[in-house]
Amino acid sequence: MSLPRRWVVAVKHGIDVNLTRADPTTGRIDLARAPRKTSDFDKNAVEEAVRLREKHGGTVTVVTVGPATAREAIRDALAIGADEGVLLAAPDGPVGDSRAVAGTLAAYFRTPGGAFDLALFGEGSTDHFSGTVGPRVAAELGFPSLSHVRQLTIDGGHLRVHRDIDSGIEELESGFPAVVTVGQEINTPRMPTFLSTLKSSKKEIREIPIDSLGLSASKWTRSIVIQEASVPSVPRKKIRVSGENPSALSHELVELLRREGIDGK
Amino acid sequence: MTERVLLVDWVAGEASALLPLARDLAGPGGALAVLSTVAGNPWTSSSGIDTVYQVAAPGFDATRADHLALAIAEATRALPATLVLSGPAKVEREAVARAGALLDAVAITGVRAVRVGPDGVELSRDLLSGNATGIESIASRPALLSLSIVPAGAGPDESPPNATQVVALPVELPTYDLRRISRQPKPVAGVDLEAADRIVSVGRGLQKREDLALIEGLARALGAAVGCTRPIAAESGWLGDDHWVGLTGHRVRPTLYVAVGISGAAQHLVGMRDSKIVVAINKDANAPIFQQADYQVVGDLYAILPELTRLLTAASTAPS
Ligand SMILES: Cc1cc2nc3c(=O)[nH]c(=O)nc-3n(C[C@H](O)[C@H](O)[C@H](O)COP(=O)(O)OP(=O)(O)OC[C@H]3O[C@@H](n4cnc5c(N)ncnc54)[C@H](O)[C@@H]3O)c2cc1C
Ligand SMILES: Nc1ncnc2c1ncn2[C@@H]1O[C@H](COP(=O)(O)O)[C@@H](O)[C@H]1O
C-alpha cells in the first residue's frame, strides 16, 4: 500500500457569530448581511493536516464552496500552512445547505484533481452546526467517516484515531481514503505570522465554477430555507437574591426555592 | 396533511419518547413505523405502530454510524417514509447524515421542534452557536431529522391497539476497512442529564479538581445530577462528557438548573435554556448568566456552597 500523501481540508467561510447583531426592535437577524469569518473548528482541521504533512510529506489542499469572498477562508488556511486552495465558486449558490454543499464537495473529490487520501472537516460549523457535511461526503463517496476525532496518528499505512462518543472514547482504525471530523480539543492552531501570511499570499487559489462539476442542477438546489433567525429569549424572573453575607444569601435562596416547590432531598 | 413517519429506535425503547410526536406528525391516515436495530424489540405490542423493521444482518453493529445509516436508508425506502425521526446521540447524528447522502435527502440535526405546515416541514433549531434560534423549512421529502431534545412528557397513549407487522430488514454492510480497537468509558459515566429533573452545573469558577466535592455536596442535598461547561469536561477533564452541557454537549431541561461559577457563554446557554427555574451563583455581578437566571446570587461559590448545602440538608432531615 502506498503511503497517504494527499490531505484535503474543507473550510467554510461562515457567519461571524460574535459580530452578528439583531435588529433591536424585531429581534431578527439578517443572515445575508452578517459579517463572515472562517468557521472555528475548520482551523483545527487545517492545523492537523499541516502537522500530517510535516510528519509524512505530501500536499495540503483546502477547498471551500462559496462566493468569491470565501477566498478569505482559504487565505486563513494558507497562512496556517496549507499548500494550495480550491474555490468551488457558487456566486449565489446554496451555501449553508448541507445537502447541496456536501454534494458539490463530493463531485469535486470525484474529479481526477480532487482525489484524496484523507479529508478533514470541522465536526460542526460555527454558524449552522449541523455536523452533517463531513459524514455526508464520506457516504456519497463510499468511504468511512470517523467523527469527533480528538487524536490522530498514521501507523503502518493505517489511520488510527481516538474519538469522542457519548458514552466514552473509542479507538478506531481504518484504511485510506477516509474522512475525519475534528473539534477544538485536537490541537491549538498556530497563529499565522507576518512571514507565513506574506508567503501564503503567493500560494495558488484555483477557482472551479460549480456548474462545471457535472452536477445536476437539482443537486445543488437549496432544499432548506431559513425562514427566520432571531435572538432566543426565555422570560426569566431575574430576582437578585439579597443578603449581606453567605449565610443570609443561602437562607434567602432556600426560602425562594421552597416557594417554587423545591426542597432539599 | 399526512406523513409516513419512521422512528429510529437506536437504543432499545429509546424511541418511545418520540412516539407522541411521531403520531402527531403522521396524523390520521398517515403511517408510523419503527426501525429496531437490536434483537427482542419491545415494539410489537405498542399501539399505533403499523410496522416494525427489524434489522436482520449478521455482523450488524448499531453502534457504528455507517451500519445504522444503511439500515435507516433501507427502512426509509421500504416504508417509504416521508419523515425520519431520531434522537440526539452522536452516532445517530452521523447516521442520519450518511443516510441523507444515500437517499439524496435532506438531513438536519439539532432539531428542537418540528411541525408540518402548508409549506412543508417546519422546524426550529439553534443557529449561530446558540446566539440565535432559526425557523427552517424543508420542501422536499424524505426529510431526516435528529432531534437535539426529546419532547418531554410522552402523552397518554390513546390510540387503539392494532396489529403491528414485523418485517425483517436485510442490510448490506460496507466492505471497507474500519475497525474498533477499543472503547473506554468516560471517567464518571452513567449520568443521564437529559432525564435529570435537577442539575447543579459547574464552570471554571471552580479552582481545582478536589473542589468538585463542593458541587457534588450541593447536588446530593438537592437530589440533583452534576453538569458542567465544556472546559471542565474537554480541557480539564475533571468530569466526563456525559456531564457536559451546551451546543456541543447535552441539551437539558430540568425543573431546576443551578449554574455555579459559569459565565454564560452562548454555547453553554443553548444547552440549558429550556430549564424551568435557573439559579446562577457567580461572583461577577455582570456575568451574562445572570440575564438568563430566575434567581441571581452574587457571591463567592466557596463561601456560599457549604452554607447552602448545610441548610438544604438540614431542611430535609429536620422533623416536619
Ligand atoms: C464552537 C464552540 C462550541 C462550544 N461548545 C460549548 C458547549 O457545548 N458547552 C459549553 O459550556 N461551552 C462551549 N463552548 C465554550 C464557551 O464559548 C465558553 O468558553 C465556556 O462555556 C466558558 O465556560 P465557563 O463558564 O466554565 O468559564 P468562564 O467563561 O471562564 O467563566 C467562569 C465564571 O466563573 C466565575 N467565577 C470565578 N471564580 C468564582 C468564584 N469563586 N465564585 C463564583 N463565581 C466565580 C467568573 O466570574 C466567570 O463568570 C464552545 C465554544 C465554541 C467556540
Ligand atoms: N461551504 C462549505 N465549504 C467547504 N466546507 C464546508 C462548507 N460548509 C461546511 N463545510 C465543512 O463541513 C463542516 C461541518 O459543517 P456543518 O455540517 O455545517 O456543521 C465544516 O466544519 C467544514 O469543514
XYZ file of C-alpha atoms and ligand atoms in Angstrom, chain A residues 40-41 126 129 184, chain B residues 129 202-205 207 228-232 244-249 261-265 267-268 281-284 287 299-302, ligand 1:
91
model
C -13.753 27.822 14.197
C -13.142 24.069 14.057
C -19.826 27.751 13.873
C -23.574 23.439 13.251
C -11.199 22.208 19.105
C -23.569 28.741 18.027
C -20.166 23.888 37.374
C -17.812 26.037 35.340
C -14.308 27.443 35.505
C -15.185 29.347 38.653
C -10.313 26.329 41.015
C -20.553 21.282 33.651
C -19.295 23.590 30.919
C -17.126 22.446 28.053
C -13.787 23.474 29.594
C -14.444 21.372 32.705
C -21.161 18.491 29.525
C -23.994 20.894 28.760
C -24.222 23.059 25.652
C -24.065 23.328 21.915
C -21.502 20.577 21.620
C -22.647 18.730 24.730
C -19.141 29.670 38.510
C -20.375 29.682 34.922
C -20.058 32.865 32.848
C -22.945 32.133 30.497
C -21.429 31.890 27.006
C -22.666 27.938 23.527
C -23.445 26.969 27.101
C -24.160 31.755 41.535
C -21.316 33.955 40.314
C -19.006 36.457 41.935
C -19.163 38.784 38.945
C -21.792 37.822 34.326
C -21.040 35.948 45.609
C -18.125 33.595 46.020
C -19.104 29.995 45.471
C -16.522 28.890 48.040
C -17.782 26.001 18.602
C -17.802 26.102 20.108
C -18.593 25.228 20.827
C -18.669 25.317 22.237
N -19.487 24.454 22.907
C -19.653 24.613 24.248
C -20.559 23.777 24.989
O -21.207 22.871 24.444
N -20.691 23.985 26.317
C -20.003 24.970 26.982
O -20.202 25.101 28.196
N -19.122 25.742 26.319
C -18.922 25.588 24.975
N -18.013 26.372 24.327
C -17.145 27.269 25.128
C -17.821 28.558 25.536
O -17.670 29.504 24.489
C -17.193 29.137 26.825
O -15.807 29.281 26.606
C -17.423 28.265 28.046
O -18.784 27.924 28.168
C -16.951 29.003 29.302
O -17.006 28.127 30.391
P -17.119 28.649 31.890
O -18.357 29.459 32.057
O -16.955 27.453 32.739
O -15.794 29.519 32.087
P -15.556 31.075 32.117
O -16.148 31.733 30.954
O -14.108 31.248 32.371
O -16.382 31.590 33.391
C -16.054 31.325 34.726
C -17.013 32.133 35.613
O -16.804 31.802 36.972
C -16.923 32.975 37.757
N -16.174 32.761 38.995
C -14.821 32.691 39.139
N -14.500 32.416 40.419
C -15.667 32.330 41.106
C -15.994 32.086 42.464
N -15.050 31.868 43.371
N -17.291 32.088 42.811
C -18.271 32.323 41.907
N -18.012 32.549 40.604
C -16.731 32.559 40.197
C -16.382 34.090 36.883
O -16.931 35.322 37.285
C -16.850 33.642 35.494
O -18.111 34.236 35.168
C -17.905 26.282 22.929
C -17.088 27.145 22.194
C -17.022 27.061 20.804
C -16.134 28.011 20.058
